[in-house]
Amino acid sequence: MSPRVLPAADPAAIEEAAAVLRRGGLVAFPTETVYGLGARADRAEAVAKIFAAKGRPAWNPLIVHVAGVAHARSLTLSWPDAAEALASRFWPGPLTLVLPRDPSKVPDLVCAGGPSVALRVPAHPVAHALLVAAGVPVAAPSANRFQALSPTTAEHARRGLGDRVDLILDGGPCDYGIESTVVDLGGVVPVVLRAGAVSREALAELLPGVGLREASHDEAPEGEALASPGMLRRHYAPRARLLVVRPEALHEALAALHSEAPSPVGCVTLRPLANPPAGVIASALGEDPVAYARALFATLHGLDDRGCSAVAIEAVPETTAWEAVRDRLRRASS
Ligand code: TXA
Ligand code: MG
């Protein structure tokens, strides 16, 4: 069975989706980063459906989405100056702030029982309208099965989740195509837990020298929640095997991959590949990290659809501007 997919431009669709959320159902909806799989965050029974639909382990906490700063603040026990500064600069937008949780407002399940809650005010007009209409905070991970590629279109969400979701709002492709940046403000110094749509350079204007916590876990450490499950090494992965390759080694890698299997081999580069070998489906995503990120997941979904057994992906520059893309490529290929 297929879930219902409604055009988000129709106000009646927003109302209907809001009603599904209010009664504890699941709605996939567009945000400016990727599609989210939402449930009301103030009811543990509703949130439990997210974990079941995704096949996501319960130690992996969720981001709570709200329509405005005041609502976000009301779910926390403290609101440091850095939160105020970042919220006024980047909200609504693709930044997630991790802050001390008010346990009377946010159930344990949302936060894997931990002391903090991840909060985001999305900028996408459909996400915003849905949050306003629902009138409740909405927990939403990306609308894909656990460890699979994030969806950047309603169709990706439909194919990934099927009838595990009650309703999908189709708002077209996402602007950023890569998840929000997650910043932890609960510690002594702010730290980026997941590189994402807001670059560390942009954050550094308000948080000088803000660091990135390196990925270090393959699975949940015994008896405790991960500092950030986005740090799981394998994540955001297509079905095809993905190899990150230095530009000068691309042709050799393609030939080797092609000799392993009769199926086509994908190749993702910055600039167009000169003389792509036969059997290679080549995509050039350009040299701008923002445009590249926007196209990346959709390109990998497309290569999966075309039956690629493997994808060789040209290594991207080592600069901070490419940090989020490098992070996703590293996880998808590990
Ligand atoms: O762009 C996005 O952030 C999308 C859209 C739908 O908003 N959501 C998303 O959610 O990517 P998800 O569940 O796929 O990733 C959420 C990440 C986790 O991997 C983790 O790093 C972090 O947010 N997170 C959530 N709650 C946390 C908490 N209490 N403490 C630390 N990190 C947390
Ligand atoms: Mg995700």
mmCIF file of C-alpha atoms and ligand atoms in Angstrom:
data_model
loop_
_atom_site.group_PDB
_atom_site.id
_atom_site.type_symbol
_atom_site.label_atom_id
_atom_site.label_comp_id
_atom_site.label_asym_id
_atom_site.label_seq_id
_atom_site.Cartn_x
_atom_site.Cartn_y
_atom_site.Cartn_z
ATOM 1 C CA MET A 1 0.000 0.000 0.000
ATOM 2 C CA SER A 2 1.067 3.536 -0.668
ATOM 3 C CA PRO A 3 0.589 6.467 1.714
ATOM 4 C CA ARG A 4 -1.469 9.456 0.679
ATOM 5 C CA VAL A 5 0.602 12.221 -0.905
ATOM 6 C CA LEU A 6 -1.008 15.668 -0.915
ATOM 7 C CA PRO A 7 0.236 18.832 -2.645
ATOM 8 C CA ALA A 8 1.443 21.146 0.109
ATOM 9 C CA ALA A 9 0.316 24.222 -1.829
ATOM 10 C CA ASP A 10 -3.288 23.331 -0.934
ATOM 11 C CA PRO A 11 -4.241 24.897 2.436
ATOM 12 C CA ALA A 12 -6.699 22.043 3.041
ATOM 13 C CA ALA A 13 -3.758 19.611 2.845
ATOM 14 C CA ILE A 14 -1.923 21.517 5.595
ATOM 15 C CA GLU A 15 -5.042 21.416 7.777
ATOM 16 C CA GLU A 16 -5.443 17.708 7.208
ATOM 17 C CA ALA A 17 -1.781 17.013 7.971
ATOM 18 C CA ALA A 18 -2.044 19.102 11.141
ATOM 19 C CA ALA A 19 -5.079 17.036 12.215
ATOM 20 C CA VAL A 20 -3.111 13.804 11.634
ATOM 21 C CA LEU A 21 -0.320 15.135 13.840
ATOM 22 C CA ARG A 22 -2.711 16.282 16.566
ATOM 23 C CA ARG A 23 -4.277 12.862 16.806
ATOM 24 C CA GLY A 24 -0.870 11.223 17.130
ATOM 25 C CA GLY A 25 -0.204 10.125 13.525
ATOM 26 C CA LEU A 26 2.875 10.442 11.311
ATOM 27 C CA VAL A 27 3.291 13.072 8.588
ATOM 28 C CA ALA A 28 6.251 13.431 6.229
ATOM 29 C CA PHE A 29 6.756 17.076 5.298
ATOM 30 C CA PRO A 30 9.276 19.255 3.479
ATOM 31 C CA THR A 31 11.768 21.419 5.315
ATOM 32 C CA GLU A 32 14.469 23.587 3.759
ATOM 33 C CA THR A 33 17.044 20.855 4.521
ATOM 34 C CA VAL A 34 15.463 17.435 3.897
ATOM 35 C CA TYR A 35 11.996 15.911 4.345
ATOM 36 C CA GLY A 36 11.108 15.210 7.977
ATOM 37 C CA LEU A 37 9.024 12.402 9.464
ATOM 38 C CA GLY A 38 6.934 14.195 12.071
ATOM 39 C CA ALA A 39 4.923 13.229 15.130
ATOM 40 C CA ARG A 40 3.753 15.424 17.993
ATOM 41 C CA ALA A 41 6.675 15.683 20.368
ATOM 42 C CA ASP A 42 4.628 16.044 23.533
ATOM 43 C CA ARG A 43 3.174 12.506 23.369
ATOM 44 C CA ALA A 44 5.471 9.536 23.834
ATOM 45 C CA GLU A 45 2.991 7.180 22.064
ATOM 46 C CA ALA A 46 3.132 9.350 18.939
ATOM 47 C CA VAL A 47 6.924 9.654 19.063
ATOM 48 C CA ALA A 48 7.245 5.877 19.414
ATOM 49 C CA LYS A 49 5.705 5.529 15.945
ATOM 50 C CA ILE A 50 8.640 7.450 14.448
ATOM 51 C CA PHE A 51 11.133 4.946 15.859
ATOM 52 C CA ALA A 52 9.030 2.043 14.588
ATOM 53 C CA ALA A 53 8.556 3.520 11.095
ATOM 54 C CA LYS A 54 12.253 4.287 10.693
ATOM 55 C CA GLY A 55 13.591 1.172 12.361
ATOM 56 C CA ARG A 56 15.580 3.603 14.468
ATOM 57 C CA PRO A 57 17.053 2.509 17.790
ATOM 58 C CA ALA A 58 15.634 4.297 20.827
ATOM 59 C CA TRP A 59 19.041 5.590 21.949
ATOM 60 C CA ASN A 60 19.062 7.939 18.955
ATOM 61 C CA PRO A 61 17.275 11.192 19.964
ATOM 62 C CA LEU A 62 15.109 13.376 17.720
ATOM 63 C CA ILE A 63 15.018 17.051 16.786
ATOM 64 C CA VAL A 64 11.948 18.950 17.996
ATOM 65 C CA HIS A 65 10.556 21.450 15.483
ATOM 66 C CA VAL A 66 8.560 24.492 16.574
ATOM 67 C CA ALA A 67 7.183 27.560 14.803
ATOM 68 C CA GLY A 68 9.055 30.214 16.790
ATOM 69 C CA VAL A 69 11.788 31.101 19.262
ATOM 70 C CA ALA A 70 9.448 31.582 22.242
ATOM 71 C CA HIS A 71 8.072 28.067 21.857
ATOM 72 C CA ALA A 72 11.606 26.637 21.553
ATOM 73 C CA ARG A 73 12.703 28.460 24.659
ATOM 74 C CA SER A 74 9.695 27.193 26.629
ATOM 75 C CA LEU A 75 10.907 23.603 26.156
ATOM 76 C CA THR A 76 14.283 24.302 27.784
ATOM 77 C CA LEU A 77 15.444 24.766 31.364
ATOM 78 C CA SER A 78 17.943 27.463 30.431
ATOM 79 C CA TRP A 79 18.482 29.732 27.503
ATOM 80 C CA PRO A 80 22.059 31.028 27.366
ATOM 81 C CA ASP A 81 23.065 34.204 25.551
ATOM 82 C CA ALA A 82 24.539 32.083 22.757
ATOM 83 C CA ALA A 83 21.107 30.531 22.140
ATOM 84 C CA GLU A 84 19.515 33.954 21.914
ATOM 85 C CA ALA A 85 22.212 35.197 19.520
ATOM 86 C CA LEU A 86 22.126 32.112 17.281
ATOM 87 C CA ALA A 87 18.332 31.978 17.237
ATOM 88 C CA SER A 88 17.994 35.605 16.226
ATOM 89 C CA ARG A 89 20.591 35.190 13.510
ATOM 90 C CA PHE A 90 19.737 31.779 12.064
ATOM 91 C CA TRP A 91 16.078 31.035 12.908
ATOM 92 C CA PRO A 92 13.942 30.311 11.110
ATOM 93 C CA GLY A 93 16.547 28.226 9.305
ATOM 94 C CA PRO A 94 18.708 25.100 9.069
ATOM 95 C CA LEU A 95 20.328 25.264 12.515
ATOM 96 C CA THR A 96 19.536 22.926 15.428
ATOM 97 C CA LEU A 97 20.383 23.965 18.985
ATOM 98 C CA VAL A 98 20.939 21.423 21.749
ATOM 99 C CA LEU A 99 19.932 22.826 25.149
ATOM 100 C CA PRO A 100 18.962 21.617 28.633
ATOM 101 C CA ARG A 101 15.570 19.930 28.318
ATOM 102 C CA ASP A 102 12.517 20.705 30.427
ATOM 103 C CA PRO A 103 11.449 17.110 31.199
ATOM 104 C CA SER A 104 7.926 18.228 32.060
ATOM 105 C CA LYS A 105 7.448 19.374 28.437
ATOM 106 C CA VAL A 106 9.518 16.951 26.375
ATOM 107 C CA PRO A 107 9.126 13.195 26.961
ATOM 108 C CA ASP A 108 12.209 11.035 27.606
ATOM 109 C CA LEU A 109 11.721 9.095 24.384
ATOM 110 C CA VAL A 110 12.310 12.203 22.220
ATOM 111 C CA CYS A 111 15.712 12.749 23.808
ATOM 112 C CA ALA A 112 16.739 9.142 24.434
ATOM 113 C CA GLY A 113 16.356 9.843 28.125
ATOM 114 C CA GLY A 114 19.164 12.403 28.040
ATOM 115 C CA PRO A 115 19.250 15.795 29.749
ATOM 116 C CA SER A 116 19.167 17.860 26.546
ATOM 117 C CA VAL A 117 16.761 18.538 23.720
ATOM 118 C CA ALA A 118 17.593 19.435 20.103
ATOM 119 C CA LEU A 119 15.438 22.301 18.800
ATOM 120 C CA ARG A 120 14.894 23.808 15.392
ATOM 121 C CA VAL A 121 12.632 26.465 13.865
ATOM 122 C CA PRO A 122 12.447 25.529 10.169
ATOM 123 C CA ALA A 123 12.208 28.213 7.500
ATOM 124 C CA HIS A 124 10.324 26.212 4.876
ATOM 125 C CA PRO A 125 6.869 27.795 4.430
ATOM 126 C CA VAL A 126 5.152 24.393 4.427
ATOM 127 C CA ALA A 127 6.925 23.260 7.598
ATOM 128 C CA HIS A 128 6.113 26.574 9.223
ATOM 129 C CA ALA A 129 2.452 26.497 8.204
ATOM 130 C CA LEU A 130 2.149 22.910 9.426
ATOM 131 C CA LEU A 131 3.665 23.740 12.826
ATOM 132 C CA VAL A 132 1.373 26.728 13.237
ATOM 133 C CA ALA A 133 -1.702 24.719 12.214
ATOM 134 C CA ALA A 134 -0.805 21.756 14.437
ATOM 135 C CA GLY A 135 -0.138 23.971 17.441
ATOM 136 C CA VAL A 136 2.110 21.327 18.996
ATOM 137 C CA PRO A 137 5.892 20.757 18.901
ATOM 138 C CA VAL A 138 6.803 18.212 16.241
ATOM 139 C CA ALA A 139 9.623 15.688 16.605
ATOM 140 C CA ALA A 140 11.013 14.913 13.161
ATOM 141 C CA PRO A 141 14.039 12.977 12.014
ATOM 142 C CA SER A 142 14.746 12.774 8.315
ATOM 143 C CA ALA A 143 11.966 10.805 6.576
ATOM 144 C CA ASN A 144 14.033 7.751 5.671
ATOM 145 C CA ARG A 145 14.674 4.339 7.184
ATOM 146 C CA PHE A 146 17.507 4.202 9.716
ATOM 147 C CA GLN A 147 20.939 4.782 8.116
ATOM 148 C CA ALA A 148 19.507 5.174 4.606
ATOM 149 C CA LEU A 149 19.915 8.269 2.443
ATOM 150 C CA SER A 150 17.918 11.297 3.526
ATOM 151 C CA PRO A 151 14.975 12.238 1.267
ATOM 152 C CA THR A 152 15.077 15.535 -0.593
ATOM 153 C CA THR A 153 11.774 14.987 -2.423
ATOM 154 C CA ALA A 154 8.347 13.653 -1.410
ATOM 155 C CA GLU A 155 8.907 10.723 -3.766
ATOM 156 C CA HIS A 156 12.096 9.691 -1.909
ATOM 157 C CA ALA A 157 10.099 9.726 1.345
ATOM 158 C CA ARG A 158 7.252 7.730 -0.210
ATOM 159 C CA ARG A 159 9.538 5.046 -1.568
ATOM 160 C CA GLY A 160 11.601 4.831 1.617
ATOM 161 C CA LEU A 161 8.766 4.678 4.132
ATOM 162 C CA GLY A 162 5.769 3.371 2.159
ATOM 163 C CA ASP A 163 2.639 3.034 4.265
ATOM 164 C CA ARG A 164 4.597 3.337 7.508
ATOM 165 C CA VAL A 165 3.652 7.030 7.261
ATOM 166 C CA ASP A 166 0.029 8.254 7.352
ATOM 167 C CA LEU A 167 0.386 11.240 5.043
ATOM 168 C CA ILE A 168 3.068 12.927 2.926
ATOM 169 C CA LEU A 169 3.004 16.622 2.071
ATOM 170 C CA ASP A 170 4.675 17.245 -1.269
ATOM 171 C CA GLY A 171 6.376 20.628 -1.287
ATOM 172 C CA GLY A 172 8.836 19.922 -4.106
ATOM 173 C CA PRO A 173 12.600 19.447 -3.757
ATOM 174 C CA CYS A 174 14.393 20.823 -0.679
ATOM 175 C CA ASP A 175 16.516 23.966 -0.993
ATOM 176 C CA TYR A 176 19.586 22.806 0.955
ATOM 177 C CA GLY A 177 19.419 19.057 0.376
ATOM 178 C CA ILE A 178 21.587 18.417 3.446
ATOM 179 C CA GLU A 179 20.563 18.271 7.107
ATOM 180 C CA SER A 180 20.708 21.100 9.614
ATOM 181 C CA THR A 181 23.860 21.935 11.517
ATOM 182 C CA VAL A 182 23.578 20.699 15.122
ATOM 183 C CA VAL A 183 25.247 22.871 17.781
ATOM 184 C CA ASP A 184 25.465 21.794 21.411
ATOM 185 C CA LEU A 185 25.083 24.760 23.763
ATOM 186 C CA GLY A 186 24.736 22.650 26.913
ATOM 187 C CA GLY A 187 28.445 22.272 27.638
ATOM 188 C CA VAL A 188 31.183 24.618 28.796
ATOM 189 C CA VAL A 189 31.907 25.698 25.223
ATOM 190 C CA PRO A 190 29.591 25.427 22.211
ATOM 191 C CA VAL A 191 30.492 22.637 19.814
ATOM 192 C CA VAL A 192 29.176 21.497 16.437
ATOM 193 C CA LEU A 193 27.885 17.926 16.765
ATOM 194 C CA ARG A 194 26.914 17.587 13.109
ATOM 195 C CA ALA A 195 28.188 19.694 10.228
ATOM 196 C CA GLY A 196 25.282 20.776 8.049
ATOM 197 C CA ALA A 197 23.538 23.465 6.074
ATOM 198 C CA VAL A 198 24.919 26.352 8.152
ATOM 199 C CA SER A 199 28.693 26.430 7.697
ATOM 200 C CA ARG A 200 31.099 26.617 10.635
ATOM 201 C CA GLU A 201 32.396 29.884 9.136
ATOM 202 C CA ALA A 202 28.920 31.404 9.391
ATOM 203 C CA LEU A 203 28.610 30.163 12.992
ATOM 204 C CA ALA A 204 32.049 31.473 13.886
ATOM 205 C CA GLU A 205 30.857 35.055 13.429
ATOM 206 C CA LEU A 206 28.847 34.529 16.621
ATOM 207 C CA LEU A 207 30.841 31.659 18.146
ATOM 208 C CA PRO A 208 34.490 32.461 17.388
ATOM 209 C CA GLY A 209 36.604 29.337 16.942
ATOM 210 C CA VAL A 210 33.670 26.929 17.422
ATOM 211 C CA GLY A 211 34.901 23.343 17.110
ATOM 212 C CA LEU A 212 33.548 20.238 15.431
ATOM 213 C CA ARG A 213 33.305 17.047 17.458
ATOM 214 C CA GLU A 214 34.773 14.297 15.330
ATOM 215 C CA ALA A 215 32.801 11.162 14.485
ATOM 216 C CA SER A 216 33.998 8.413 16.737
ATOM 217 C CA HIS A 217 31.330 5.781 17.293
ATOM 218 C CA ASP A 218 30.104 2.904 15.184
ATOM 219 C CA GLU A 219 27.330 2.018 17.568
ATOM 220 C CA ALA A 220 25.822 3.179 20.827
ATOM 221 C CA PRO A 221 28.288 2.925 23.672
ATOM 222 C CA GLU A 222 27.121 0.461 26.288
ATOM 223 C CA GLY A 223 24.540 1.825 28.666
ATOM 224 C CA GLU A 224 24.608 5.408 27.467
ATOM 225 C CA ALA A 225 23.250 7.576 24.695
ATOM 226 C CA LEU A 226 25.637 8.952 22.086
ATOM 227 C CA ALA A 227 26.621 12.607 22.477
ATOM 228 C CA SER A 228 25.140 12.893 19.001
ATOM 229 C CA PRO A 229 23.931 9.913 17.027
ATOM 230 C CA GLY A 230 24.574 11.884 13.850
ATOM 231 C CA MET A 231 28.111 10.831 14.715
ATOM 232 C CA LEU A 232 27.432 7.236 13.741
ATOM 233 C CA ARG A 233 30.056 6.357 11.186
ATOM 234 C CA ARG A 234 27.775 4.575 8.763
ATOM 235 C CA HIS A 235 24.827 6.790 7.919
ATOM 236 C CA TYR A 236 23.207 8.525 4.998
ATOM 237 C CA ALA A 237 24.171 5.605 2.784
ATOM 238 C CA PRO A 238 22.798 4.633 -0.641
ATOM 239 C CA ARG A 239 22.283 0.963 -1.523
ATOM 240 C CA ALA A 240 25.201 1.096 -3.931
ATOM 241 C CA ARG A 241 28.701 0.759 -2.517
ATOM 242 C CA LEU A 242 30.247 4.195 -2.410
ATOM 243 C CA LEU A 243 33.943 4.914 -2.789
ATOM 244 C CA VAL A 244 35.526 8.315 -2.377
ATOM 245 C CA VAL A 245 38.407 8.590 -4.825
ATOM 246 C CA ARG A 246 41.146 11.167 -5.535
ATOM 247 C CA PRO A 247 40.523 12.874 -8.899
ATOM 248 C CA GLU A 248 43.635 11.409 -10.515
ATOM 249 C CA ALA A 249 42.563 7.857 -9.579
ATOM 250 C CA LEU A 250 38.965 8.116 -10.865
ATOM 251 C CA HIS A 251 39.372 6.401 -14.213
ATOM 252 C CA GLU A 252 41.264 3.503 -12.696
ATOM 253 C CA ALA A 253 38.635 3.109 -9.931
ATOM 254 C CA LEU A 254 35.802 3.146 -12.460
ATOM 255 C CA ALA A 255 37.462 0.463 -14.550
ATOM 256 C CA ALA A 256 38.015 -1.726 -11.465
ATOM 257 C CA LEU A 257 34.428 -1.295 -10.238
ATOM 258 C CA HIS A 258 33.041 -1.970 -13.682
ATOM 259 C CA SER A 259 34.982 -5.217 -14.033
ATOM 260 C CA GLU A 260 33.452 -6.496 -10.742
ATOM 261 C CA ALA A 261 29.820 -6.536 -11.882
ATOM 262 C CA PRO A 262 27.769 -6.212 -15.055
ATOM 263 C CA SER A 263 25.570 -3.477 -13.541
ATOM 264 C CA PRO A 264 26.266 0.187 -14.275
ATOM 265 C CA VAL A 265 28.711 2.136 -12.128
ATOM 266 C CA GLY A 266 27.972 5.673 -10.965
ATOM 267 C CA CYS A 267 30.486 8.463 -10.980
ATOM 268 C CA VAL A 268 30.017 11.779 -9.176
ATOM 269 C CA THR A 269 32.472 14.578 -9.829
ATOM 270 C CA LEU A 270 32.754 18.330 -9.370
ATOM 271 C CA ARG A 271 33.550 19.191 -12.996
ATOM 272 C CA PRO A 272 32.258 17.002 -15.828
ATOM 273 C CA LEU A 273 34.323 13.860 -16.302
ATOM 274 C CA ALA A 274 36.323 13.808 -19.535
ATOM 275 C CA ASN A 275 35.659 10.651 -21.607
ATOM 276 C CA PRO A 276 33.455 8.650 -19.214
ATOM 277 C CA PRO A 277 34.036 4.931 -19.863
ATOM 278 C CA ALA A 278 31.166 2.766 -21.187
ATOM 279 C CA GLY A 279 28.775 1.545 -18.483
ATOM 280 C CA VAL A 280 29.420 4.586 -16.311
ATOM 281 C CA ILE A 281 26.613 6.971 -15.349
ATOM 282 C CA ALA A 282 28.405 10.253 -14.722
ATOM 283 C CA SER A 283 27.048 13.278 -12.835
ATOM 284 C CA ALA A 284 28.906 16.552 -12.292
ATOM 285 C CA LEU A 285 27.608 18.547 -9.329
ATOM 286 C CA GLY A 286 29.770 21.651 -9.723
ATOM 287 C CA GLU A 287 32.350 23.428 -7.622
ATOM 288 C CA ASP A 288 30.035 25.364 -5.327
ATOM 289 C CA PRO A 289 29.557 23.456 -2.039
ATOM 290 C CA VAL A 290 25.999 24.738 -1.513
ATOM 291 C CA ALA A 291 24.799 23.703 -4.986
ATOM 292 C CA TYR A 292 26.712 20.424 -4.663
ATOM 293 C CA ALA A 293 25.018 19.626 -1.329
ATOM 294 C CA ARG A 294 21.603 20.436 -2.789
ATOM 295 C CA ALA A 295 22.100 17.862 -5.560
ATOM 296 C CA LEU A 296 24.061 15.160 -3.709
ATOM 297 C CA PHE A 297 21.356 12.988 -2.074
ATOM 298 C CA ALA A 298 19.041 13.267 -5.084
ATOM 299 C CA THR A 299 21.907 12.158 -7.336
ATOM 300 C CA LEU A 300 22.673 9.146 -5.126
ATOM 301 C CA HIS A 301 18.964 8.232 -4.967
ATOM 302 C CA GLY A 302 18.930 8.429 -8.778
ATOM 303 C CA LEU A 303 21.976 6.164 -9.138
ATOM 304 C CA ASP A 304 20.340 3.619 -6.800
ATOM 305 C CA ASP A 305 17.192 3.754 -8.950
ATOM 306 C CA ARG A 306 19.244 3.018 -12.048
ATOM 307 C CA GLY A 307 20.664 -0.111 -10.458
ATOM 308 C CA CYS A 308 24.238 1.007 -9.871
ATOM 309 C CA SER A 309 26.168 -1.524 -7.822
ATOM 310 C CA ALA A 310 28.865 0.986 -6.942
ATOM 311 C CA VAL A 311 29.533 4.691 -7.156
ATOM 312 C CA ALA A 312 32.935 6.334 -7.376
ATOM 313 C CA ILE A 313 32.785 9.816 -5.997
ATOM 314 C CA GLU A 314 35.511 12.370 -6.544
ATOM 315 C CA ALA A 315 36.982 13.632 -3.257
ATOM 316 C CA VAL A 316 35.850 17.185 -2.513
ATOM 317 C CA PRO A 317 38.109 20.034 -1.296
ATOM 318 C CA GLU A 318 39.415 19.925 2.284
ATOM 319 C CA THR A 319 38.148 23.429 3.139
ATOM 320 C CA THR A 320 35.543 24.255 5.856
ATOM 321 C CA ALA A 321 33.020 25.266 3.210
ATOM 322 C CA TRP A 322 32.915 21.585 2.170
ATOM 323 C CA GLU A 323 32.825 20.208 5.725
ATOM 324 C CA ALA A 324 29.197 19.024 5.715
ATOM 325 C CA VAL A 325 29.534 17.383 2.287
ATOM 326 C CA ARG A 326 32.797 15.673 3.311
ATOM 327 C CA ASP A 327 31.078 14.410 6.453
ATOM 328 C CA ARG A 328 28.175 12.859 4.512
ATOM 329 C CA LEU A 329 30.497 11.300 1.933
ATOM 330 C CA ARG A 330 32.668 9.815 4.673
ATOM 331 C CA ARG A 331 29.649 8.264 6.418
ATOM 332 C CA ALA A 332 27.977 7.055 3.247
ATOM 333 C CA SER A 333 31.168 5.313 2.151
ATOM 334 C CA SER A 334 32.223 3.756 5.465
HETATM 335 O O1 TXA B 1 17.740 19.038 8.850
HETATM 336 C C1 TXA B 1 17.463 18.300 9.783
HETATM 337 O O2 TXA B 1 18.008 18.384 10.901
HETATM 338 C C2 TXA B 1 16.358 17.249 9.542
HETATM 339 C C3 TXA B 1 15.045 17.978 9.317
HETATM 340 C C4 TXA B 1 13.895 17.039 9.159
HETATM 341 O O3 TXA B 1 14.834 18.904 10.353
HETATM 342 N N1 TXA B 1 16.293 16.327 10.640
HETATM 343 C C5 TXA B 1 17.258 15.411 10.862
HETATM 344 O O4 TXA B 1 16.959 14.580 11.939
HETATM 345 O O5 TXA B 1 18.268 15.327 10.215
HETATM 346 P P1 TXA B 1 17.770 13.238 12.217
HETATM 347 O O6 TXA B 1 17.022 12.546 13.305
HETATM 348 O O7 TXA B 1 17.984 12.497 10.988
HETATM 349 O O8 TXA B 1 19.098 13.730 12.854
HETATM 350 C C6 TXA B 1 19.019 14.338 14.119
HETATM 351 C C7 TXA B 1 20.384 14.548 14.691
HETATM 352 C C8 TXA B 1 20.908 13.321 15.373
HETATM 353 O O9 TXA B 1 21.662 12.579 14.522
HETATM 354 C C9 TXA B 1 21.725 13.930 16.484
HETATM 355 O O10 TXA B 1 22.993 14.234 15.961
HETATM 356 C C10 TXA B 1 21.069 15.215 16.807
HETATM 357 O O11 TXA B 1 20.236 15.522 15.739
HETATM 358 N N2 TXA B 1 20.343 15.197 18.072
HETATM 359 C C11 TXA B 1 19.006 15.076 18.284
HETATM 360 N N3 TXA B 1 18.727 15.208 19.580
HETATM 361 C C12 TXA B 1 19.894 15.415 20.210
HETATM 362 C C13 TXA B 1 20.250 15.634 21.570
HETATM 363 N N4 TXA B 1 19.340 15.691 22.533
HETATM 364 N N5 TXA B 1 21.560 15.798 21.849
HETATM 365 C C14 TXA B 1 22.483 15.755 20.870
HETATM 366 N N6 TXA B 1 22.205 15.580 19.566
HETATM 367 C C15 TXA B 1 20.925 15.388 19.246
HETATM 368 MG MG MG B 2 18.632 11.313 9.459
#
